[in-house]
Short mmCIF file of C-alpha atoms in Angstrom, two decimals:
data_model
loop_
_atom_site.label_atom_id
_atom_site.label_comp_id
_atom_site.label_asym_id
_atom_site.label_seq_id
_atom_site.Cartn_x
_atom_site.Cartn_y
_atom_site.Cartn_z
CA MET B 19 -30.40 -3.92 2.90
CA HIS B 20 -29.22 -1.41 0.30
CA LYS B 21 -26.59 -2.35 -2.24
CA PHE B 22 -23.33 -0.42 -1.96
CA GLU B 23 -20.26 0.12 -4.11
CA ILE B 24 -16.70 -0.04 -2.75
CA ILE B 25 -14.56 2.63 -4.42
CA PRO B 26 -10.75 2.72 -3.94
CA ASP B 27 -8.25 5.03 -5.66
CA THR B 28 -5.13 4.49 -7.76
CA SER B 29 -2.91 4.31 -4.67
CA SER B 30 -4.47 0.91 -3.93
CA ASP B 31 -2.63 -0.99 -6.71
CA PHE B 32 -5.83 -3.00 -7.12
CA THR B 33 -5.03 -4.43 -10.55
CA LYS B 34 -7.62 -5.62 -13.09
CA ASP B 35 -7.35 -9.26 -12.05
CA LEU B 36 -8.11 -8.26 -8.46
CA ARG B 37 -10.90 -5.89 -9.49
CA ASP B 38 -12.54 -8.61 -11.57
CA ARG B 39 -12.16 -11.25 -8.90
CA PHE B 40 -13.42 -9.19 -5.95
CA GLY B 41 -16.06 -7.10 -7.71
CA ILE B 42 -14.59 -3.60 -7.84
CA ASN B 43 -16.22 -1.71 -10.71
CA ASP B 44 -14.66 1.75 -10.36
CA TYR B 45 -11.75 3.60 -8.85
CA LEU B 46 -10.60 7.20 -8.50
CA HIS B 47 -7.68 8.26 -10.69
CA GLY B 48 -4.81 10.32 -9.33
CA ILE B 49 -2.69 12.55 -11.56
CA MET B 50 1.01 12.12 -12.33
CA TYR B 51 3.39 14.80 -13.61
CA HIS B 52 6.39 13.63 -15.64
CA PRO B 53 9.83 15.25 -15.29
CA ASP B 54 9.19 17.12 -18.56
CA GLY B 55 5.93 18.54 -17.18
CA LYS B 56 3.58 16.20 -19.05
CA GLU B 57 0.41 15.40 -17.13
CA GLU B 58 -0.99 11.86 -17.04
CA VAL B 59 -4.11 10.38 -15.48
CA ILE B 60 -2.87 7.40 -13.48
CA SER B 61 -4.13 3.96 -14.42
CA LEU B 62 -3.83 0.85 -12.27
CA ASP B 63 -2.99 -1.21 -15.33
CA TRP B 64 0.29 0.19 -16.73
CA GLU B 65 -1.21 1.39 -19.99
CA THR B 66 1.46 3.92 -21.03
CA MET B 67 4.74 2.30 -19.90
CA THR B 68 6.00 -0.87 -18.29
CA PRO B 69 6.96 -1.02 -14.60
CA LYS B 70 10.59 -1.57 -15.61
CA GLU B 71 10.60 1.52 -17.82
CA TYR B 72 9.01 3.55 -15.04
CA TYR B 73 11.38 2.54 -12.25
CA ASP B 74 14.48 2.47 -14.46
CA SER B 75 13.73 6.07 -15.39
CA MET B 76 14.04 7.24 -11.78
CA LYS B 77 16.64 4.96 -10.21
CA GLY B 78 19.69 6.45 -8.56
CA ARG B 79 19.85 10.14 -9.36
CA LYS B 80 17.52 10.13 -12.37
CA ALA B 81 14.00 11.43 -12.99
CA LEU B 82 11.56 12.43 -10.29
CA TYR B 83 7.81 12.19 -10.84
CA THR B 84 5.18 13.98 -8.76
CA THR B 85 1.55 13.10 -8.19
CA ALA B 86 -1.71 14.77 -7.27
CA THR B 87 -4.89 13.48 -5.67
CA PRO B 88 -7.98 12.51 -7.65
CA ARG B 89 -9.74 15.67 -8.66
CA ILE B 90 -12.86 16.83 -6.84
CA GLY B 91 -14.81 16.74 -10.09
CA GLU B 92 -13.97 13.10 -10.74
CA ILE B 93 -14.81 12.09 -7.17
CA TYR B 94 -18.16 13.84 -7.49
CA GLU B 95 -18.87 12.19 -10.84
CA VAL B 96 -17.97 8.66 -9.71
CA PHE B 97 -19.86 8.89 -6.41
CA GLU B 98 -22.96 10.34 -8.09
CA LYS B 99 -22.88 7.64 -10.77
CA TYR B 100 -23.88 5.11 -8.08
CA LEU B 101 -25.93 7.34 -5.79
CA SER B 102 -28.18 8.28 -8.69
CA GLN B 103 -28.91 4.58 -9.21
CA GLY B 104 -29.91 4.09 -5.57
CA ILE B 105 -26.54 2.53 -4.65
CA ASP B 106 -24.67 3.61 -1.52
CA VAL B 107 -20.92 4.40 -1.59
CA LEU B 108 -18.06 3.16 0.58
CA SER B 109 -14.86 5.01 -0.29
CA ILE B 110 -11.50 3.64 0.92
CA SER B 111 -8.67 6.12 0.33
CA LEU B 112 -4.91 6.43 0.54
CA SER B 113 -3.60 7.29 4.02
CA SER B 114 -4.35 10.87 5.02
CA GLY B 115 -0.75 11.07 6.24
CA LEU B 116 0.40 10.82 2.62
CA SER B 117 -2.29 12.63 0.65
CA ALA B 118 -5.40 14.80 0.70
CA SER B 119 -7.38 12.08 -1.10
CA TYR B 120 -9.39 11.17 1.98
CA ALA B 121 -10.15 14.83 2.77
CA ASN B 122 -11.37 15.35 -0.80
CA THR B 123 -13.73 12.36 -0.61
CA VAL B 124 -15.14 13.71 2.66
CA THR B 125 -15.75 17.12 1.05
CA VAL B 126 -17.58 15.55 -1.89
CA ALA B 127 -19.57 13.24 0.38
CA GLU B 128 -20.82 16.17 2.45
CA GLU B 129 -22.06 17.92 -0.68
CA LEU B 130 -23.71 14.83 -2.18
CA ARG B 131 -25.52 13.94 1.06
CA VAL B 132 -27.50 17.14 0.59
CA LYS B 133 -28.50 16.09 -2.93
CA TYR B 134 -29.12 12.43 -2.01
CA PRO B 135 -30.27 12.49 1.63
CA GLU B 136 -31.67 8.98 1.37
CA ARG B 137 -28.31 7.49 0.37
CA LYS B 138 -25.35 6.49 2.56
CA ILE B 139 -21.81 7.66 1.80
CA ILE B 140 -19.02 6.47 4.09
CA CYS B 141 -15.40 7.54 3.61
CA ILE B 142 -12.55 5.61 5.23
CA ASP B 143 -9.01 6.85 5.80
CA SER B 144 -7.12 3.60 5.24
CA LYS B 145 -3.89 4.77 6.91
CA ARG B 146 -2.21 2.54 4.34
CA TYR B 147 -0.96 2.60 0.74
CA SER B 148 -0.26 0.28 -2.20
CA THR B 149 -0.84 -3.41 -1.51
CA SER B 150 -1.50 -2.81 2.20
CA LEU B 151 -4.51 -0.87 0.94
CA SER B 152 -5.27 -3.77 -1.42
CA LEU B 153 -5.50 -6.03 1.62
CA LEU B 154 -8.10 -3.79 3.23
CA ILE B 155 -10.12 -3.62 0.02
CA ILE B 156 -10.12 -7.42 -0.26
CA LYS B 157 -11.28 -7.68 3.35
CA ALA B 158 -14.05 -5.17 2.63
CA CYS B 159 -15.18 -7.08 -0.46
CA LEU B 160 -15.23 -10.42 1.36
CA LYS B 161 -17.22 -8.90 4.22
CA ARG B 162 -19.67 -7.35 1.75
CA ASP B 163 -20.08 -10.68 -0.03
CA GLU B 164 -20.93 -12.33 3.29
CA GLY B 165 -23.95 -10.02 3.44
CA ALA B 166 -22.64 -7.34 5.81
CA SER B 167 -24.15 -3.86 5.58
CA ILE B 168 -22.15 -0.82 4.50
CA GLU B 169 -21.86 0.28 8.15
CA GLU B 170 -20.70 -3.17 9.25
CA VAL B 171 -18.05 -3.28 6.52
CA ALA B 172 -16.82 0.22 7.40
CA ASP B 173 -16.63 -0.59 11.10
CA TYR B 174 -14.74 -3.81 10.33
CA ILE B 175 -12.16 -2.09 8.12
CA ASN B 176 -11.62 0.66 10.70
CA SER B 177 -11.11 -2.03 13.35
CA ILE B 178 -8.40 -3.92 11.42
CA LYS B 179 -6.52 -1.21 9.52
CA ASP B 180 -4.03 -0.69 12.36
CA THR B 181 -3.14 -4.39 12.19
CA VAL B 182 -1.81 -4.24 8.62
CA HIS B 183 1.97 -4.47 8.73
CA GLN B 184 4.72 -3.82 6.24
CA ILE B 185 8.16 -5.34 6.51
CA GLY B 186 10.82 -5.20 3.88
CA SER B 187 13.73 -3.18 2.66
CA MET B 188 14.62 -0.22 0.49
CA ASP B 189 18.06 -0.38 -1.15
CA ASP B 190 18.21 2.53 -3.63
CA LEU B 191 19.42 5.14 -1.18
CA PHE B 192 20.28 7.70 -3.85
CA PHE B 193 16.60 7.98 -4.76
CA LEU B 194 15.91 8.79 -1.11
CA VAL B 195 18.41 11.65 -1.37
CA LYS B 196 16.29 13.24 -4.10
CA THR B 197 13.20 13.14 -1.91
CA GLY B 198 15.05 14.52 1.11
CA ARG B 199 14.80 11.41 3.28
CA VAL B 200 18.52 10.57 3.35
CA THR B 201 21.59 12.80 3.11
CA ASN B 202 23.93 12.36 0.17
CA PHE B 203 26.74 11.40 2.57
CA LYS B 204 24.72 8.60 4.19
CA ALA B 205 23.46 7.38 0.83
CA PHE B 206 26.97 7.15 -0.62
CA PHE B 207 28.37 5.04 2.19
CA GLY B 208 25.16 3.09 2.67
CA GLN B 209 25.11 2.13 -1.00
CA MET B 210 28.74 1.06 -0.80
CA ILE B 211 28.06 -1.48 1.96
CA GLY B 212 24.70 -2.65 0.58
CA LEU B 213 22.61 -1.12 3.35
CA ASN B 214 18.92 -2.01 3.41
CA ILE B 215 16.49 0.26 5.28
CA MET B 216 13.72 -1.70 7.04
CA ALA B 217 10.33 -0.13 7.82
CA ASP B 218 6.83 -0.77 9.15
CA PHE B 219 3.74 1.43 9.55
CA ASN B 220 3.36 3.64 12.60
CA GLN B 221 0.01 4.46 14.22
CA ASN B 222 -0.39 7.50 11.95
CA GLY B 223 -0.18 5.30 8.86
CA MET B 224 3.28 6.50 7.85
CA SER B 225 6.11 4.18 6.87
CA GLU B 226 8.80 4.51 9.57
CA VAL B 227 12.32 3.08 9.71
CA ILE B 228 12.73 0.37 12.36
CA GLY B 229 16.20 -0.90 11.45
CA LYS B 230 19.04 -1.12 8.93
CA ILE B 231 20.65 -4.32 7.66
CA LYS B 232 23.59 -4.99 5.34
CA GLY B 233 22.88 -7.24 2.37
CA GLN B 234 19.67 -8.23 0.65
CA ARG B 235 19.63 -11.87 1.77
CA ASP B 236 20.13 -10.88 5.41
CA ALA B 237 17.33 -8.35 5.00
CA ILE B 238 14.97 -11.02 3.65
CA ASP B 239 15.91 -13.39 6.49
CA ALA B 240 15.11 -10.56 8.90
CA ASP B 241 11.73 -10.06 7.17
CA ILE B 242 10.78 -13.66 7.93
CA LYS B 243 11.93 -13.45 11.55
CA TYR B 244 10.02 -10.20 12.01
CA MET B 245 6.87 -11.71 10.52
CA ARG B 246 7.10 -14.64 12.94
CA GLU B 247 6.88 -12.17 15.82
CA THR B 248 4.08 -10.01 14.44
CA ILE B 249 1.80 -12.04 12.15
CA ILE B 250 -1.46 -13.64 13.32
CA ASP B 251 -3.09 -16.76 11.82
CA PRO B 252 -0.89 -16.81 8.68
CA GLU B 253 -2.44 -19.97 7.24
CA ASN B 254 -5.72 -18.13 6.70
CA GLN B 255 -4.22 -14.94 5.34
CA ILE B 256 -3.79 -13.32 1.96
CA ILE B 257 -0.27 -11.86 1.90
CA PHE B 258 1.17 -9.44 -0.64
CA VAL B 259 4.80 -9.07 -1.62
CA ALA B 260 5.22 -5.72 -3.35
CA HIS B 261 8.32 -4.40 -5.06
CA THR B 262 9.64 -1.59 -7.23
CA ASN B 263 11.91 -3.13 -9.85
CA ARG B 264 13.14 -5.90 -7.55
CA ASP B 265 11.61 -8.99 -9.21
CA ALA B 266 14.24 -11.47 -8.02
CA ALA B 267 14.13 -10.26 -4.42
CA ALA B 268 10.33 -10.33 -4.44
CA LYS B 269 10.29 -13.93 -5.68
CA LEU B 270 12.83 -14.97 -3.05
CA LEU B 271 10.85 -13.30 -0.26
CA ALA B 272 7.59 -14.81 -1.52
CA ASP B 273 9.12 -18.31 -1.65
CA LYS B 274 10.39 -17.98 1.92
CA ILE B 275 6.99 -16.74 3.13
CA LYS B 276 5.29 -19.74 1.50
CA GLN B 277 7.76 -22.15 3.11
CA GLU B 278 7.54 -20.54 6.54
CA PHE B 279 3.87 -19.59 6.83
CA ASN B 280 1.94 -21.44 4.11
CA PRO B 281 -0.56 -18.58 3.69
CA LYS B 282 -3.98 -19.11 2.14
CA GLU B 283 -2.85 -17.04 -0.84
CA LEU B 284 0.13 -14.91 -1.81
CA PHE B 285 0.34 -12.24 -4.50
CA ILE B 286 3.51 -10.70 -5.93
CA HIS B 287 2.76 -7.20 -7.23
CA THR B 288 4.71 -4.28 -8.59
CA VAL B 289 3.88 -1.05 -6.76
CA GLY B 290 1.84 1.11 -9.12
CA MET B 291 2.56 4.57 -10.50
CA ALA B 292 0.73 6.53 -7.80
CA CYS B 293 2.74 5.26 -4.82
CA GLY B 294 5.81 4.37 -6.87
CA ALA B 295 6.48 8.02 -7.67
CA THR B 296 7.23 8.62 -3.98
CA ILE B 297 8.70 5.23 -3.08
CA GLY B 298 11.04 4.99 -6.05
CA PRO B 299 12.98 1.89 -7.15
CA GLY B 300 14.50 -0.49 -4.62
CA LEU B 301 11.58 -1.57 -2.42
CA CYS B 302 10.79 -5.20 -1.64
CA ALA B 303 8.32 -5.72 1.20
CA ALA B 304 5.62 -8.03 2.56
CA PHE B 305 2.19 -6.75 3.64
CA TYR B 306 0.07 -8.80 6.02
CA LEU B 307 -2.26 -8.68 9.03
CA GLY B 308 -0.79 -9.08 12.49
CA LYS B 309 -0.73 -7.68 15.98
CA PRO B 310 -1.98 -4.07 16.37
CA ILE B 311 0.74 -1.48 15.72
CA SER B 312 2.22 -0.35 19.03
CA GLU B 313 2.59 3.23 20.22
CA ASN B 314 5.61 4.88 18.61
CA LEU B 315 6.41 1.46 17.09
CA ASN B 316 8.12 0.59 20.38
CA ASP B 317 7.37 -3.13 20.15
CA GLU B 318 8.23 -3.38 16.48
CA LYS B 319 11.53 -1.53 16.86
CA ALA B 320 12.49 -3.78 19.78
CA ILE B 321 11.72 -6.89 17.73
CA MET B 322 13.85 -5.67 14.81
CA ALA B 323 16.70 -4.55 17.08
CA ASN B 324 16.82 -8.04 18.57
CA ILE B 325 16.83 -9.64 15.11
CA ILE B 326 19.67 -7.40 13.93
CA GLU B 327 21.71 -8.04 17.09
CA ASN B 328 21.32 -11.82 16.72
CA GLN B 329 22.34 -11.65 13.05
CA LYS B 330 25.48 -9.73 13.97
CA ARG B 331 26.51 -12.51 16.40
CA LYS B 332 26.50 -15.16 13.67
#
């Protein structure tokens, strides 16, 4: 069986401690453009500013950062680094619904297969981002370490990626105005009443609103109730709680998840620069494996509607 390298990108938020623990030696770097036009190669390790500085700079109506996919040249260089050593490549990229990263890896793979016909290059569209992508990478690493082939690992990840859920809230509605996802009118009144927008992934790998709840504590209670209905085998799971400048909320949600589900392991992570530029400040969400995502999120929306209705009756 040939050795293979698993290569994520900076949208994965696969921090150094995770890379060291699970044996990830390389990743593809996206590009970020600052409000003043400065260009920065994105690192997973917060080398140029702290998460607080980053998210404070864009909260409310402040700065807006933009990002670009890893460059074709870098993808080519990183892939060839391993192929030239006789090592196959398994690339796991940010959701194609959010970026052209996956398409770029496919383009490079097609070219390098001509140069290295004896090597295997498999590119996976994760349909996920941030720590939901981290979950898939961990699963790939564990499967690899069990002795699975590159094809077996790829098939496994493709079979489970539509079971990775997100549930949590976004409370900085004015940032959403800047990105065109909420009108200024709705943001103004929503912010006044402490509205939290709840979302999960749809079958296309996009984050889609499934409900709206007033108040952070009610939103976190709803997260737990939603997880009860959608999670599978929580005691054997690794669960992530990811946030963008919401440390206290993330800790509260993590504590409640531990009490309710007693997962095998739980990580609290700040969403990295690549995804954070689009998400903005105000996110606090759990990422976990559960039931397959339903068509048009019909099941998930029904579950959340029932939770919200029951909370209103209290």
